[in-house]
């Protein structure tokens, strides 16, 4: 995107329509929206390579590469964590994650104090997405294990197919299961403190969509004045 923010309309209520006879007077009805603004956020950090270590390392390029790779991995991990539990109310510099983007009417609760996953619950979650079906079910590995156990107990296994990248993937009722280590398994629901969520997501302009400007950028700062190191 161009610019640092984008404003979109979140639908609150659809317009109403009626049946009319010939010559009837038509009534007007318009949808209601809430304007929401999503702003780009900056995620990154400095990676310093000590000059002494770089000089004495067997291959100086390898040392710098390793440090930058570790910094890149940290960026990826932080983004993935924030994708689910990001909260601008806690940290204005980050973006809101899925847990804070879902609004009233978009969530189902297994119970006042949570409850064990059932196939009926998952089917109800899928049916909540309208129109059509979700493009993916996002869940933690623990939830995937429970789902696999439920399917075995019911006499059929999760479907296995190949995704668009040629990798083997699991499907539930034809919907891809995206398993992510960063989906929390220590959420609080009433008296339960080891709960977890399953997200039924639709992707695209009418669903979950990411914003970026220029993507990942690397800037070599060079030698530092305050310490004997080179910064990227």
mmCIF file of C-alpha atoms in Angstrom:
data_model
loop_
_atom_site.group_PDB
_atom_site.id
_atom_site.type_symbol
_atom_site.label_atom_id
_atom_site.label_comp_id
_atom_site.label_asym_id
_atom_site.label_seq_id
_atom_site.Cartn_x
_atom_site.Cartn_y
_atom_site.Cartn_z
ATOM 1 C CA UNK A 1 0.000 0.000 0.000
ATOM 2 C CA UNK A 2 0.977 3.631 -0.444
ATOM 3 C CA UNK A 3 0.863 5.765 2.684
ATOM 4 C CA UNK A 4 0.976 4.741 6.322
ATOM 5 C CA UNK A 5 -2.697 3.936 6.989
ATOM 6 C CA UNK A 6 -5.853 2.736 5.301
ATOM 7 C CA UNK A 7 -9.466 3.328 6.340
ATOM 8 C CA UNK A 8 -12.166 0.772 5.597
ATOM 9 C CA UNK A 9 -15.812 0.223 6.489
ATOM 10 C CA UNK A 10 -16.766 -2.604 8.840
ATOM 11 C CA UNK A 11 -20.352 -3.657 8.183
ATOM 12 C CA UNK A 12 -22.638 -3.470 11.222
ATOM 13 C CA UNK A 13 -26.037 -4.146 9.666
ATOM 14 C CA UNK A 14 -27.130 -4.945 6.145
ATOM 15 C CA UNK A 15 -29.874 -2.879 4.458
ATOM 16 C CA UNK A 16 -33.362 -4.336 4.536
ATOM 17 C CA UNK A 17 -35.465 -5.134 1.469
ATOM 18 C CA UNK A 18 -39.158 -5.888 1.092
ATOM 19 C CA UNK A 19 -41.633 -7.413 -1.320
ATOM 20 C CA UNK A 20 -43.857 -4.925 -3.148
ATOM 21 C CA UNK A 21 -46.929 -5.006 -5.272
ATOM 22 C CA UNK A 22 -47.448 -3.019 -8.436
ATOM 23 C CA UNK A 23 -47.786 0.677 -7.593
ATOM 24 C CA UNK A 24 -46.548 0.304 -4.001
ATOM 25 C CA UNK A 25 -44.355 2.994 -2.484
ATOM 26 C CA UNK A 26 -40.857 1.722 -1.875
ATOM 27 C CA UNK A 27 -39.132 2.397 1.459
ATOM 28 C CA UNK A 28 -35.468 3.261 1.732
ATOM 29 C CA UNK A 29 -32.980 1.376 3.880
ATOM 30 C CA UNK A 30 -29.210 1.765 3.982
ATOM 31 C CA UNK A 31 -26.529 -0.361 5.606
ATOM 32 C CA UNK A 32 -24.664 0.899 8.656
ATOM 33 C CA UNK A 33 -20.891 0.841 8.938
ATOM 34 C CA UNK A 34 -18.156 1.588 11.432
ATOM 35 C CA UNK A 35 -15.076 3.229 9.971
ATOM 36 C CA UNK A 36 -11.895 1.464 11.027
ATOM 37 C CA UNK A 37 -8.340 2.624 10.355
ATOM 38 C CA UNK A 38 -5.464 0.167 10.062
ATOM 39 C CA UNK A 39 -1.977 1.678 10.295
ATOM 40 C CA UNK A 40 1.329 0.252 9.211
ATOM 41 C CA UNK A 41 3.697 -0.651 12.046
ATOM 42 C CA UNK A 42 7.478 -0.946 12.134
ATOM 43 C CA UNK A 43 9.135 -4.162 13.328
ATOM 44 C CA UNK A 44 12.875 -4.633 13.384
ATOM 45 C CA UNK A 45 16.076 -4.272 15.355
ATOM 46 C CA UNK A 46 19.812 -3.698 15.204
ATOM 47 C CA UNK A 47 22.235 -6.585 14.716
ATOM 48 C CA UNK A 48 25.760 -5.789 15.942
ATOM 49 C CA UNK A 49 28.828 -7.856 15.084
ATOM 50 C CA UNK A 50 31.763 -7.363 17.424
ATOM 51 C CA UNK A 51 34.841 -6.456 15.372
ATOM 52 C CA UNK A 52 37.158 -8.594 17.486
ATOM 53 C CA UNK A 53 35.012 -11.676 17.026
ATOM 54 C CA UNK A 54 34.650 -10.943 13.355
ATOM 55 C CA UNK A 55 38.430 -10.633 13.001
ATOM 56 C CA UNK A 56 39.198 -13.831 14.897
ATOM 57 C CA UNK A 57 36.337 -15.923 13.495
ATOM 58 C CA UNK A 58 37.314 -18.520 10.905
ATOM 59 C CA UNK A 59 35.079 -16.854 8.313
ATOM 60 C CA UNK A 60 33.978 -13.309 9.107
ATOM 61 C CA UNK A 61 31.186 -13.451 6.556
ATOM 62 C CA UNK A 62 29.757 -16.549 8.235
ATOM 63 C CA UNK A 63 29.611 -14.810 11.624
ATOM 64 C CA UNK A 64 27.785 -11.782 10.247
ATOM 65 C CA UNK A 65 25.422 -14.007 8.290
ATOM 66 C CA UNK A 66 24.597 -16.060 11.376
ATOM 67 C CA UNK A 67 23.843 -12.984 13.465
ATOM 68 C CA UNK A 68 21.600 -11.446 10.793
ATOM 69 C CA UNK A 69 19.816 -14.775 10.312
ATOM 70 C CA UNK A 70 19.112 -14.972 14.049
ATOM 71 C CA UNK A 71 17.783 -11.403 14.011
ATOM 72 C CA UNK A 72 15.571 -12.236 11.016
ATOM 73 C CA UNK A 73 14.202 -15.279 12.837
ATOM 74 C CA UNK A 74 13.425 -13.113 15.861
ATOM 75 C CA UNK A 75 11.483 -10.717 13.605
ATOM 76 C CA UNK A 76 9.499 -13.612 12.128
ATOM 77 C CA UNK A 77 8.693 -15.023 15.571
ATOM 78 C CA UNK A 78 7.598 -11.651 16.917
ATOM 79 C CA UNK A 79 5.327 -11.016 13.934
ATOM 80 C CA UNK A 80 3.762 -14.467 14.220
ATOM 81 C CA UNK A 81 3.108 -13.969 17.934
ATOM 82 C CA UNK A 82 1.556 -10.537 17.349
ATOM 83 C CA UNK A 83 -0.590 -11.890 14.497
ATOM 84 C CA UNK A 84 -2.667 -13.643 17.152
ATOM 85 C CA UNK A 85 -2.386 -11.693 20.410
ATOM 86 C CA UNK A 86 -1.265 -8.209 19.313
ATOM 87 C CA UNK A 87 -2.976 -5.457 21.319
ATOM 88 C CA UNK A 88 -2.589 -1.763 20.530
ATOM 89 C CA UNK A 89 -4.157 -1.011 23.901
ATOM 90 C CA UNK A 90 -1.130 -2.584 25.581
ATOM 91 C CA UNK A 91 1.502 -1.520 23.063
ATOM 92 C CA UNK A 92 0.521 1.221 20.612
ATOM 93 C CA UNK A 93 3.560 0.446 18.423
ATOM 94 C CA UNK A 94 2.229 -3.002 17.422
ATOM 95 C CA UNK A 95 -0.902 -3.992 15.503
ATOM 96 C CA UNK A 96 -4.027 -5.714 16.781
ATOM 97 C CA UNK A 97 -3.943 -9.478 16.383
ATOM 98 C CA UNK A 98 -6.838 -11.774 15.510
ATOM 99 C CA UNK A 99 -7.967 -12.078 19.125
ATOM 100 C CA UNK A 100 -8.598 -8.322 19.203
ATOM 101 C CA UNK A 101 -9.955 -7.992 15.659
ATOM 102 C CA UNK A 102 -12.904 -10.357 16.057
ATOM 103 C CA UNK A 103 -15.983 -8.476 17.237
ATOM 104 C CA UNK A 104 -19.304 -9.323 18.847
ATOM 105 C CA UNK A 105 -21.098 -12.026 16.888
ATOM 106 C CA UNK A 106 -17.857 -13.447 15.477
ATOM 107 C CA UNK A 107 -16.946 -15.688 18.409
ATOM 108 C CA UNK A 108 -18.190 -18.903 19.975
ATOM 109 C CA UNK A 109 -17.436 -19.933 23.548
ATOM 110 C CA UNK A 110 -17.127 -23.618 24.420
ATOM 111 C CA UNK A 111 -18.306 -22.939 27.968
ATOM 112 C CA UNK A 112 -18.126 -20.546 30.888
ATOM 113 C CA UNK A 113 -14.927 -22.285 31.984
ATOM 114 C CA UNK A 114 -13.966 -23.654 28.612
ATOM 115 C CA UNK A 115 -14.585 -27.228 27.485
ATOM 116 C CA UNK A 116 -12.910 -30.053 25.625
ATOM 117 C CA UNK A 117 -13.063 -29.751 21.841
ATOM 118 C CA UNK A 118 -15.801 -31.716 20.060
ATOM 119 C CA UNK A 119 -16.516 -32.221 16.368
ATOM 120 C CA UNK A 120 -19.896 -30.554 16.865
ATOM 121 C CA UNK A 121 -18.137 -27.419 18.172
ATOM 122 C CA UNK A 122 -15.855 -27.294 15.155
ATOM 123 C CA UNK A 123 -18.768 -27.764 12.759
ATOM 124 C CA UNK A 124 -20.641 -24.935 14.509
ATOM 125 C CA UNK A 125 -17.610 -22.670 14.144
ATOM 126 C CA UNK A 126 -17.382 -23.441 10.418
ATOM 127 C CA UNK A 127 -21.090 -22.707 9.962
ATOM 128 C CA UNK A 128 -20.663 -19.321 11.689
ATOM 129 C CA UNK A 129 -18.630 -18.046 8.719
ATOM 130 C CA UNK A 130 -20.953 -16.504 6.136
ATOM 131 C CA UNK A 131 -21.236 -16.507 3.206
ATOM 132 C CA UNK A 132 -19.560 -19.729 2.160
ATOM 133 C CA UNK A 133 -16.973 -21.539 4.242
ATOM 134 C CA UNK A 134 -13.676 -20.500 5.842
ATOM 135 C CA UNK A 135 -10.521 -20.752 3.755
ATOM 136 C CA UNK A 136 -8.583 -22.271 6.653
ATOM 137 C CA UNK A 137 -8.790 -23.365 10.290
ATOM 138 C CA UNK A 138 -5.922 -22.012 12.370
ATOM 139 C CA UNK A 139 -5.101 -23.946 15.529
ATOM 140 C CA UNK A 140 -2.352 -24.962 17.930
ATOM 141 C CA UNK A 141 -0.621 -28.342 17.706
ATOM 142 C CA UNK A 142 -2.368 -29.453 20.895
ATOM 143 C CA UNK A 143 -5.741 -28.734 19.299
ATOM 144 C CA UNK A 144 -4.739 -30.597 16.137
ATOM 145 C CA UNK A 145 -3.838 -33.652 18.235
ATOM 146 C CA UNK A 146 -7.239 -33.539 19.940
ATOM 147 C CA UNK A 147 -8.989 -33.169 16.592
ATOM 148 C CA UNK A 148 -7.096 -36.153 15.198
ATOM 149 C CA UNK A 149 -8.129 -38.209 18.246
ATOM 150 C CA UNK A 150 -11.773 -37.232 17.783
ATOM 151 C CA UNK A 151 -11.718 -38.188 14.126
ATOM 152 C CA UNK A 152 -10.115 -41.570 14.898
ATOM 153 C CA UNK A 153 -12.743 -42.237 17.566
ATOM 154 C CA UNK A 154 -15.525 -41.445 15.106
ATOM 155 C CA UNK A 155 -14.100 -43.913 12.618
ATOM 156 C CA UNK A 156 -12.546 -41.638 10.026
ATOM 157 C CA UNK A 157 -9.294 -39.769 9.797
ATOM 158 C CA UNK A 158 -8.458 -36.244 8.730
ATOM 159 C CA UNK A 159 -8.071 -35.944 4.971
ATOM 160 C CA UNK A 160 -4.568 -35.570 3.592
ATOM 161 C CA UNK A 161 -3.847 -33.743 0.357
ATOM 162 C CA UNK A 162 -1.215 -31.544 -1.272
ATOM 163 C CA UNK A 163 -1.368 -27.766 -0.824
ATOM 164 C CA UNK A 164 -0.565 -25.116 -3.451
ATOM 165 C CA UNK A 165 3.149 -25.390 -2.579
ATOM 166 C CA UNK A 166 3.271 -29.135 -3.143
ATOM 167 C CA UNK A 167 3.466 -29.982 0.563
ATOM 168 C CA UNK A 168 1.298 -32.592 2.259
ATOM 169 C CA UNK A 169 -1.410 -30.915 4.338
ATOM 170 C CA UNK A 170 -4.275 -31.924 6.607
ATOM 171 C CA UNK A 171 -7.889 -31.013 5.853
ATOM 172 C CA UNK A 172 -11.068 -31.142 7.919
ATOM 173 C CA UNK A 173 -14.188 -31.483 5.806
ATOM 174 C CA UNK A 174 -12.194 -30.088 2.890
ATOM 175 C CA UNK A 175 -10.894 -27.084 4.855
ATOM 176 C CA UNK A 176 -7.089 -26.805 5.317
ATOM 177 C CA UNK A 177 -5.781 -27.027 8.880
ATOM 178 C CA UNK A 178 -3.023 -24.471 9.472
ATOM 179 C CA UNK A 179 -1.140 -25.434 12.622
ATOM 180 C CA UNK A 180 0.851 -22.638 14.255
ATOM 181 C CA UNK A 181 3.171 -22.799 17.265
ATOM 182 C CA UNK A 182 2.276 -19.210 18.098
ATOM 183 C CA UNK A 183 -1.405 -19.775 18.828
ATOM 184 C CA UNK A 184 -1.551 -19.530 22.636
ATOM 185 C CA UNK A 185 -2.488 -22.576 24.720
ATOM 186 C CA UNK A 186 -2.637 -20.663 28.004
ATOM 187 C CA UNK A 187 -5.667 -18.448 27.415
ATOM 188 C CA UNK A 188 -8.040 -17.717 30.285
ATOM 189 C CA UNK A 189 -11.723 -18.654 30.030
ATOM 190 C CA UNK A 190 -13.468 -18.316 33.364
ATOM 191 C CA UNK A 191 -11.609 -20.563 35.807
ATOM 192 C CA UNK A 192 -9.676 -22.275 33.004
ATOM 193 C CA UNK A 193 -6.166 -20.929 32.347
ATOM 194 C CA UNK A 194 -5.011 -23.484 29.758
ATOM 195 C CA UNK A 195 -7.553 -22.779 27.034
ATOM 196 C CA UNK A 196 -6.861 -22.237 23.339
ATOM 197 C CA UNK A 197 -8.739 -20.830 20.359
ATOM 198 C CA UNK A 198 -9.451 -22.079 16.853
ATOM 199 C CA UNK A 199 -9.752 -19.404 14.167
ATOM 200 C CA UNK A 200 -11.957 -19.967 11.111
ATOM 201 C CA UNK A 201 -10.526 -17.464 8.654
ATOM 202 C CA UNK A 202 -11.506 -16.183 5.240
ATOM 203 C CA UNK A 203 -8.703 -14.449 3.370
ATOM 204 C CA UNK A 204 -8.918 -11.526 0.960
ATOM 205 C CA UNK A 205 -10.547 -8.114 0.775
ATOM 206 C CA UNK A 206 -13.661 -9.302 2.633
ATOM 207 C CA UNK A 207 -11.698 -11.210 5.270
ATOM 208 C CA UNK A 208 -8.196 -11.345 6.725
ATOM 209 C CA UNK A 209 -5.769 -9.313 4.648
ATOM 210 C CA UNK A 210 -2.290 -8.005 5.376
ATOM 211 C CA UNK A 211 -0.832 -4.613 4.535
ATOM 212 C CA UNK A 212 2.778 -3.815 3.764
ATOM 213 C CA UNK A 213 4.971 -1.171 2.199
ATOM 214 C CA UNK A 214 8.251 -2.323 0.586
ATOM 215 C CA UNK A 215 8.412 -5.460 2.717
ATOM 216 C CA UNK A 216 11.577 -6.468 4.566
ATOM 217 C CA UNK A 217 14.423 -3.975 4.331
ATOM 218 C CA UNK A 218 18.050 -4.361 5.396
ATOM 219 C CA UNK A 219 20.239 -1.343 6.081
ATOM 220 C CA UNK A 220 23.957 -1.610 6.772
ATOM 221 C CA UNK A 221 24.832 1.140 9.274
ATOM 222 C CA UNK A 222 28.538 0.307 9.476
ATOM 223 C CA UNK A 223 31.077 1.024 12.206
ATOM 224 C CA UNK A 224 29.739 2.342 15.517
ATOM 225 C CA UNK A 225 31.233 5.154 17.566
ATOM 226 C CA UNK A 226 30.206 3.928 21.000
ATOM 227 C CA UNK A 227 31.571 0.376 20.716
ATOM 228 C CA UNK A 228 33.882 -1.686 18.562
ATOM 229 C CA UNK A 229 31.266 -3.282 16.367
ATOM 230 C CA UNK A 230 29.590 -3.139 12.977
ATOM 231 C CA UNK A 231 25.804 -2.703 12.853
ATOM 232 C CA UNK A 232 23.174 -3.893 10.358
#
